[in-house]
Tab-separated table of C-alpha atoms in Angstrom:
chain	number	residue	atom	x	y	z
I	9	UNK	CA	0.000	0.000	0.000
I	10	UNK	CA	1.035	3.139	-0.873
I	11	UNK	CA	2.712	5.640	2.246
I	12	UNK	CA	-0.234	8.091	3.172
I	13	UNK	CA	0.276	11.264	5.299
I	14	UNK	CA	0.975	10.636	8.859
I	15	UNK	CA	-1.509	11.865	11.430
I	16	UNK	CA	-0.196	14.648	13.786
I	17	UNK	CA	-1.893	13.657	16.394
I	18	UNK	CA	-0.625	10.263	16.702
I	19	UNK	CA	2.666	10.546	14.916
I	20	UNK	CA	4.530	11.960	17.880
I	21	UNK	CA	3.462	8.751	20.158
I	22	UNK	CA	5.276	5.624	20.852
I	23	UNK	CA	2.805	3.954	18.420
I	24	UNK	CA	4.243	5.591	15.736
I	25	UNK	CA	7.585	3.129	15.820
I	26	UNK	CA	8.179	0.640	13.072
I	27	UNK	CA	7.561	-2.122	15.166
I	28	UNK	CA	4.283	-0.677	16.330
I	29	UNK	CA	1.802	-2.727	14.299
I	30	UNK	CA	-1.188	-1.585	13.227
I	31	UNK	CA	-1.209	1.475	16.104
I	32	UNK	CA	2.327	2.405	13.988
I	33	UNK	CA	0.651	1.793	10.493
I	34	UNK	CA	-2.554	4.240	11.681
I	35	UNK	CA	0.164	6.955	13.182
I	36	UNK	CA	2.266	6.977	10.049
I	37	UNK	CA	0.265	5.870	6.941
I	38	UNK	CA	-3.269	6.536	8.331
I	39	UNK	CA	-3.788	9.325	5.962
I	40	UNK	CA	-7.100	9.593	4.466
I	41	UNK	CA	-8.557	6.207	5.644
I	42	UNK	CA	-9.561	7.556	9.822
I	43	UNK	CA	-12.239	9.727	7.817
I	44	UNK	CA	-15.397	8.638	8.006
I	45	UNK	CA	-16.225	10.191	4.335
I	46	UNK	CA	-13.424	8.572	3.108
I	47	UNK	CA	-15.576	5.223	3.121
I	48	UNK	CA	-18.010	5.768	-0.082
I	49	UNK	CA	-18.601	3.267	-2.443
I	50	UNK	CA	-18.941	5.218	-5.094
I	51	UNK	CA	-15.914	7.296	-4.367
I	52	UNK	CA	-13.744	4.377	-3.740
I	53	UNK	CA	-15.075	2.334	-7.316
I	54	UNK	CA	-14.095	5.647	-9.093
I	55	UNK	CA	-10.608	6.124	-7.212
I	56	UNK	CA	-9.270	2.443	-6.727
I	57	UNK	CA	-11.613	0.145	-8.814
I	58	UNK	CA	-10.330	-1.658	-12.264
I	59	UNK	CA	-12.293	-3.110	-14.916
I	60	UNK	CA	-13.574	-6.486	-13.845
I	61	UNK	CA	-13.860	-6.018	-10.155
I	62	UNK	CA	-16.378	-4.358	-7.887
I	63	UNK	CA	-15.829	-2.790	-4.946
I	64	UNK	CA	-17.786	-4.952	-1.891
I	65	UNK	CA	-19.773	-2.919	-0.342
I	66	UNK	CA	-19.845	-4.692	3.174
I	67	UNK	CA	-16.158	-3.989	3.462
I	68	UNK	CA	-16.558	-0.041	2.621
I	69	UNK	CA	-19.453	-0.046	5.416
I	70	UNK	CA	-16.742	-2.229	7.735
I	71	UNK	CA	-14.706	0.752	7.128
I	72	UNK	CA	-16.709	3.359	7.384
I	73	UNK	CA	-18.022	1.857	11.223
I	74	UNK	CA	-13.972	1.824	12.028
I	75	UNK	CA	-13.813	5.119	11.398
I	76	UNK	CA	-16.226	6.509	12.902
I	77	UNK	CA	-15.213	4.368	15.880
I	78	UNK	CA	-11.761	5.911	15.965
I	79	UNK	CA	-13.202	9.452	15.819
I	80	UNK	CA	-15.199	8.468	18.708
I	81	UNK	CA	-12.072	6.923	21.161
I	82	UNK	CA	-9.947	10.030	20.360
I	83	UNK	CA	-12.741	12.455	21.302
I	84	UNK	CA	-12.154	14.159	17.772
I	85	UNK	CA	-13.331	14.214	14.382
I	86	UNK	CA	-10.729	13.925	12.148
I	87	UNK	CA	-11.008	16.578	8.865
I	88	UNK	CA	-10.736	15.860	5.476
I	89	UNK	CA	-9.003	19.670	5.168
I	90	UNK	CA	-5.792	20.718	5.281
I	91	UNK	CA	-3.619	23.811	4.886
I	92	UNK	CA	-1.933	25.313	2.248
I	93	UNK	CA	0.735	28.335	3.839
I	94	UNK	CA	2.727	31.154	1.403
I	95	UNK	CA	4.399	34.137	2.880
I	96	UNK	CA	6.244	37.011	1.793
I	97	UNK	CA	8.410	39.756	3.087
I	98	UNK	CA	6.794	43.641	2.848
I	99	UNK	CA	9.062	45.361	0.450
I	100	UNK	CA	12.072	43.291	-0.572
I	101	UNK	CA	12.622	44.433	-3.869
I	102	UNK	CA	12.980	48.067	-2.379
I	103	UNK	CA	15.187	47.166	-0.019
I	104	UNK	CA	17.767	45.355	-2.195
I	105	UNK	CA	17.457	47.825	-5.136
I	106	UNK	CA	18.554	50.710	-2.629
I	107	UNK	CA	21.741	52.601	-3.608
I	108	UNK	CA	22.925	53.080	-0.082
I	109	UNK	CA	22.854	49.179	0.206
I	110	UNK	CA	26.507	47.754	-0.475
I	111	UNK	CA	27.227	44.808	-1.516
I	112	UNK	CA	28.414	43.790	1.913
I	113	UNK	CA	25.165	44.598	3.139
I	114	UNK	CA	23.792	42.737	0.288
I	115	UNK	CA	25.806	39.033	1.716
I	116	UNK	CA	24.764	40.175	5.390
I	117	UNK	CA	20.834	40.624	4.249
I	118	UNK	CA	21.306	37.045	2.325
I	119	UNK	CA	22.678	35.291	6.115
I	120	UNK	CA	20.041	36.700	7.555
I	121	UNK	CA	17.232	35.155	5.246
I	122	UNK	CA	19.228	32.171	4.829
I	123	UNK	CA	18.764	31.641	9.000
I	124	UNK	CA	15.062	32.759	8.782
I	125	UNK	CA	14.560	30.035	6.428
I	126	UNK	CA	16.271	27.352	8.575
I	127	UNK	CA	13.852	28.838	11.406
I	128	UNK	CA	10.600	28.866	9.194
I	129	UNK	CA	11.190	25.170	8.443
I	130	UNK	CA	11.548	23.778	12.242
I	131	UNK	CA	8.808	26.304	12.953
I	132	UNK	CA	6.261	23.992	10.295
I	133	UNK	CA	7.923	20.760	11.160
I	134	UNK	CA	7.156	21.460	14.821
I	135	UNK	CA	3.256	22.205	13.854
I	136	UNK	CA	3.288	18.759	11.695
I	137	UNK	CA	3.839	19.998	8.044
I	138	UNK	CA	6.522	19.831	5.767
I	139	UNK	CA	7.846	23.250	4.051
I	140	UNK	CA	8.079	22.645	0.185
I	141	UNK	CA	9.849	25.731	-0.038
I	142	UNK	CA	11.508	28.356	2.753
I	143	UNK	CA	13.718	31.001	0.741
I	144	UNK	CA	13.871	33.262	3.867
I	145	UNK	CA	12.296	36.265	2.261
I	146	UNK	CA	9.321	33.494	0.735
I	147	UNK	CA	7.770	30.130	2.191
I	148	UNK	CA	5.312	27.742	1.040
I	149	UNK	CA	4.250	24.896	3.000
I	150	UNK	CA	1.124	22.085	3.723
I	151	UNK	CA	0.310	21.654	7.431
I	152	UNK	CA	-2.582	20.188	9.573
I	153	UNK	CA	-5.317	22.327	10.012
I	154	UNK	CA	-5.533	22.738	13.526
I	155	UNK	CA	-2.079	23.929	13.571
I	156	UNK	CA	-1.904	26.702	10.330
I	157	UNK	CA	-2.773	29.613	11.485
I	158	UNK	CA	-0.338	29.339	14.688
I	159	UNK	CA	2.277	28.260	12.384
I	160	UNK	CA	1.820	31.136	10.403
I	161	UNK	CA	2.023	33.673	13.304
I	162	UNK	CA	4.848	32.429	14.565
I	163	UNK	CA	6.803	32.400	11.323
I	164	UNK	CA	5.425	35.992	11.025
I	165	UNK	CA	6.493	36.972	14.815
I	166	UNK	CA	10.207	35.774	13.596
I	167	UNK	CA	11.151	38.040	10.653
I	168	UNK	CA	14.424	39.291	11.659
I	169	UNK	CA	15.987	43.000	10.763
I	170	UNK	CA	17.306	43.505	7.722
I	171	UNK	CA	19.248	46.729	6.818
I	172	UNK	CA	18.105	48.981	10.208
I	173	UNK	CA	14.967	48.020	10.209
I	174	UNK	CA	12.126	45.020	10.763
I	175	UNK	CA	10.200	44.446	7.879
I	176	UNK	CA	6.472	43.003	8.179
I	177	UNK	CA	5.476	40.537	6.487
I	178	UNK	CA	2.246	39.250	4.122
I	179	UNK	CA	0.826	35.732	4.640
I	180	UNK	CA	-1.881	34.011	3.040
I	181	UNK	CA	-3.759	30.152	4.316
I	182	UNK	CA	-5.896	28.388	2.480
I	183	UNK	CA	-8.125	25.550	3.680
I	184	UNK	CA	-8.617	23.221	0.863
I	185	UNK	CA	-10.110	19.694	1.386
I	186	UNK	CA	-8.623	16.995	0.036
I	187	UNK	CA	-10.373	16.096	-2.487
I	188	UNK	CA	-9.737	18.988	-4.278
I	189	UNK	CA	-6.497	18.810	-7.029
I	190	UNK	CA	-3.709	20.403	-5.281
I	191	UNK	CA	-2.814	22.510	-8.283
I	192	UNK	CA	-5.865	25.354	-7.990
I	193	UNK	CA	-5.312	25.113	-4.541
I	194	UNK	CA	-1.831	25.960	-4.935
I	195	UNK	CA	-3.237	28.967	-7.188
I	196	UNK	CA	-6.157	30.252	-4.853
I	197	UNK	CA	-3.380	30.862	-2.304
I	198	UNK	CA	-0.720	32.733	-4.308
I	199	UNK	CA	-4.262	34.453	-5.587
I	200	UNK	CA	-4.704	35.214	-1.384
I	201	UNK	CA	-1.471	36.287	-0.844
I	202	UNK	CA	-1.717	38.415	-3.729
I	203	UNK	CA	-4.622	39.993	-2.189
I	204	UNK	CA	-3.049	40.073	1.790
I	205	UNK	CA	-0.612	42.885	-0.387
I	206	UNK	CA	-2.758	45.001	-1.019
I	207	UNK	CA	-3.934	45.403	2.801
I	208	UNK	CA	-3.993	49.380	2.944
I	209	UNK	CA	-4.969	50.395	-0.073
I	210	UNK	CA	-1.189	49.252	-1.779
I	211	UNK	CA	0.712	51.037	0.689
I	212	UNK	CA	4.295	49.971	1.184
I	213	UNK	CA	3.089	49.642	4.845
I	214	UNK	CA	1.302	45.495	3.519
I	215	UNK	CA	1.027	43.570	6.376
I	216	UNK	CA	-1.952	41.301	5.673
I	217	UNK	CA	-3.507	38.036	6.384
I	218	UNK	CA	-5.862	36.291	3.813
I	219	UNK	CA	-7.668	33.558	4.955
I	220	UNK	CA	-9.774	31.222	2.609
I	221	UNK	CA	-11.546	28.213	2.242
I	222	UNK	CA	-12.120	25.745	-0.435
I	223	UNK	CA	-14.733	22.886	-0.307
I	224	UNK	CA	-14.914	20.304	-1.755
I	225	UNK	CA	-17.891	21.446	-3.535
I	226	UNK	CA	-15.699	23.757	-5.201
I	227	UNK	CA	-17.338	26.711	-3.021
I	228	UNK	CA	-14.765	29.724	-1.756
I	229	UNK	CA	-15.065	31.878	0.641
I	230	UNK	CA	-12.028	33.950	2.287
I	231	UNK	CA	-11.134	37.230	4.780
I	232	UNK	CA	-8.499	39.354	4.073
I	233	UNK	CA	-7.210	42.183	7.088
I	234	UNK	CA	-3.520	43.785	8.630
I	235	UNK	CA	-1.976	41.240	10.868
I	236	UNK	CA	-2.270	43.840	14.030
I	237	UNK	CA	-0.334	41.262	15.126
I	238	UNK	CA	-1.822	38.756	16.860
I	239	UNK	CA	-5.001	40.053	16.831
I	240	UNK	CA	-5.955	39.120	12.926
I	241	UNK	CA	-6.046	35.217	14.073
I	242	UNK	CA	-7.286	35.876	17.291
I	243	UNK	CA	-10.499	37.238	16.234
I	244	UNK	CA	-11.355	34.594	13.919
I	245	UNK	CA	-12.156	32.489	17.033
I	246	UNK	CA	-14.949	34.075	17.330
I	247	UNK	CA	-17.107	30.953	17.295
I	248	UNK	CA	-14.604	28.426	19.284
I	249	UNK	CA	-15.018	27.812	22.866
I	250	UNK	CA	-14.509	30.235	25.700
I	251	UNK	CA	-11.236	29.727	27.326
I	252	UNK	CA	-11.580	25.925	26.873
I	253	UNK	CA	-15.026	26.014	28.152
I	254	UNK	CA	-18.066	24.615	26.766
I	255	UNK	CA	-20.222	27.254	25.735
I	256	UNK	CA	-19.842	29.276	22.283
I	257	UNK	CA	-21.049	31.376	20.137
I	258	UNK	CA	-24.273	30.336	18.082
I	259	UNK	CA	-23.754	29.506	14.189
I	260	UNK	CA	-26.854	30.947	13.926
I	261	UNK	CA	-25.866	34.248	14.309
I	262	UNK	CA	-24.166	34.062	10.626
I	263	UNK	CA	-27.561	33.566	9.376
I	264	UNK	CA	-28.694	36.719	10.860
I	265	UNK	CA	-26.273	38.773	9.672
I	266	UNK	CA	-26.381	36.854	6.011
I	267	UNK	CA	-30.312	37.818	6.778
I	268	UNK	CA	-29.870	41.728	7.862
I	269	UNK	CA	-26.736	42.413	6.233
I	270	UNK	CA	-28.289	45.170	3.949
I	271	UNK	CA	-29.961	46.555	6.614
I	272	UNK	CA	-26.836	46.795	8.960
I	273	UNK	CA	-24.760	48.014	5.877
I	274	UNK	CA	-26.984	51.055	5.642
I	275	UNK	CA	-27.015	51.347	9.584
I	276	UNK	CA	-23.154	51.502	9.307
I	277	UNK	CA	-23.114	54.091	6.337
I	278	UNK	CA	-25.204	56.576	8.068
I	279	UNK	CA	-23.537	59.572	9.978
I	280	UNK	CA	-25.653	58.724	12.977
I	281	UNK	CA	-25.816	55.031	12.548
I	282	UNK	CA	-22.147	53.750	13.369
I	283	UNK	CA	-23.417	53.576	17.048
I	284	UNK	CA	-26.856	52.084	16.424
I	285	UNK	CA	-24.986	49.557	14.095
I	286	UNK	CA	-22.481	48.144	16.941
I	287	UNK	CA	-25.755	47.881	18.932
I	288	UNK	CA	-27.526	45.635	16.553
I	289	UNK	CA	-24.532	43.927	16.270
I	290	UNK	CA	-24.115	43.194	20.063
I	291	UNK	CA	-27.911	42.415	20.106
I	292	UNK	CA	-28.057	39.816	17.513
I	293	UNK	CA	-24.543	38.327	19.456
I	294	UNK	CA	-26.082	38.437	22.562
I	295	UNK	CA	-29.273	36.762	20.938
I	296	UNK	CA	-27.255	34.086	19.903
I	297	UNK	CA	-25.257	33.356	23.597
I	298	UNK	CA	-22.418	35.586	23.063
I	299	UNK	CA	-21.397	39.005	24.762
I	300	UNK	CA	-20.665	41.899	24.547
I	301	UNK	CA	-17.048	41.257	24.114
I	302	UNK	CA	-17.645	39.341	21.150
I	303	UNK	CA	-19.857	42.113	19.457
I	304	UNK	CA	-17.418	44.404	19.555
I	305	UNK	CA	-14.758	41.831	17.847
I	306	UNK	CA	-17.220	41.411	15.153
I	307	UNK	CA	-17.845	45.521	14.429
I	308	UNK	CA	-13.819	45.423	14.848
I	309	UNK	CA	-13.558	42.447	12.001
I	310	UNK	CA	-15.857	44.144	9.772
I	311	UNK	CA	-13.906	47.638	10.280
I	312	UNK	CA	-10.496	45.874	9.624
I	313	UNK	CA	-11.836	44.269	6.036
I	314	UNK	CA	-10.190	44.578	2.979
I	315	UNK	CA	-12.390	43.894	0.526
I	316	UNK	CA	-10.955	42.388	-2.892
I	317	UNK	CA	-7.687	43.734	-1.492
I	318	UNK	CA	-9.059	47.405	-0.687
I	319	UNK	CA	-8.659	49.146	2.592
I	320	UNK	CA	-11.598	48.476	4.960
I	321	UNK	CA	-14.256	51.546	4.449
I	322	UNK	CA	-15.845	51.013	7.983
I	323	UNK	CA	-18.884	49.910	6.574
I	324	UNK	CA	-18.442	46.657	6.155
I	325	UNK	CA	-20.570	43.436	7.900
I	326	UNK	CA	-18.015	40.760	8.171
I	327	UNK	CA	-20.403	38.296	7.053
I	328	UNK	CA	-17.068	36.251	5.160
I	329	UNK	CA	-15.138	36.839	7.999
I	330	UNK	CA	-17.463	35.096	10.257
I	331	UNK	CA	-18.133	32.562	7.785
I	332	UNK	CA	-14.499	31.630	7.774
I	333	UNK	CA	-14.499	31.353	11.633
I	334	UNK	CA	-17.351	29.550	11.591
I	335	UNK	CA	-15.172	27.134	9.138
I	336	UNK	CA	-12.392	27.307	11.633
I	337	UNK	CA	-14.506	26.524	14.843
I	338	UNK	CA	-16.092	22.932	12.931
I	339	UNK	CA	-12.712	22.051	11.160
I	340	UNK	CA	-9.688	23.222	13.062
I	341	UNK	CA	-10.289	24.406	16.401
């Protein structure tokens, strides 16, 4: 059988030996066969069958019941998403196309990338992925889900000073599941990062995190906003649990604002209605078991928008942005 991806979660264990058995096997090969929707007939006649044989259809249900079983002894659902991860440094070009900047400077600029790489890749290895590509000033990796988003701040949170000063730096994630080719999804995300540059309006300032999703349905949906940062990914948890607790934040409320987004749009746009907006706001979040808190993180994510790349105008309802946490709460966190 052909090597499958090994599953973070396990991987790291004493199972995960070569003398381990089948607990060794499921750490290091398990790959797509713990998820449940893995198990399809149809899906598995298409992928594996050959002309002359059938797939039997007790064995896929056999399957499917194992899986399921595993999900429910680890507590977890495993997802059939994972993460694609570019960044890029704010301004390079400038930099290295200054006069000023010798060619001394040039070979000390090139050590200090060269370390950032190194740093970048034990930075994803330590989160479970592998880095296809760490140039120092670019990266592009695949990771877990559950660990992406951390990964990326902390590769962010690491950009060392080059030439006098600390550059920022734009990063883009896309979810993609994985039965999508890997080829658009390699595209949407070089399309996200493209867009995470043009966080304030083009300015040299950059800065951005994109965010997207892509189903397996082929449906996309994606947030763009500055890093600020830690506080880009930290409002995207929006919808997880409170401080490891049980109680969160209705999905419903994305329905309501899908439902009254108009209405709150206009609310927002008015000269007098930027207070009576973040009051709707907290009273369709309270509606739906959240606080006050909360509301004001969501009037804060809309605010922070960049719309197709565009500075936020304050007016937006961060209906995608909440749709993407919503993602994040049932598939990651």
């Amino acid at each position: 059988m052909a090597r499958e991806a090994p599953i973070p979660a396990l991987a790291g264990d004493g199972a995960a030996g070569e003398d381990a058995g089948w607990a060794g096997w499921l750490a290091r090969s398990g790959g797509v066969w713990v998820h449940p929707g893995t198990w399809q007939e149809d899906g598995l006649g298409r992928d594996f069958g050959f002309d002359g044989h059938r797939v039997d259809r007790g064995r896929v249900e056999a399957g499917r019941r194992a899986a399921e079983e595993l999900s429910r002894l680890l507590g977890k659902k495993p997802t059939p998403y994972y993460a694609l991860l570019t960044s890029d440094i704010d301004g390079m070009g400038d930099l290295l196309s200054e006069r000023e900047v010798s060619a001394e400077r040039h070979r000390e600029i090139s050590a200090r990338l060269q370390d950032f790489g190194a740093e970048q890749r034990r930075i994803i290895e330590k989160h479970g992925g592998v880095a296809v590509y760490t140039g120092g000033d670019d990266l592009f990796a695949l990771l877990p889900a559950d660990s992406a988003l951390q990964a990326a701040r902390e590769c962010r949170d690491k950009v060392p000073p080059l030439a006098g000063h600390t550059p920022t730096a734009s990063t883009a994630v896309l979810f993609a599941h994985q039965h999508r080719p890997l080829r658009p999804a390699v595209q949407e995300v070089q399309e996200l990062l493209a867009d995470a540059k043009r966080v304030d309006g083009g300015s040299r300032k950059k800065d951005g995190l994109a965010v997207g999703v892509a189903t397996g349905s082929g449906r996309r949906v994606r947030t763009v906003r500055p890093w600020r940062g830690g506080a880009a990914v930290d409002a995207l948890k929006v919808f997880a649990s409170h401080h490891g607790g049980d109680r969160v934040l209705s999905p419903g409320l994305l329905a309501d604002l899908q439902r009254d987004r108009a209405a709150l749009e206009k609310l927002a746009a008015s000269s007098l209605g930027g207070r009576v907006y973040a009051k709707e706001v907290d009273r369709l979040v309270r509606r739906h078991g959240g606080t006050s808190e909360e509301a004001e993180a969501l009037v804060e994510m809309g605010r922070t928008e960049s719309e197709r790349g565009d500075s936020g105008d304050g007016r937006l309802v961060p209906v995608e942005a909440a749709r993407v946490a919503l993602f994040l709460r049932r598939e990651a966190w």
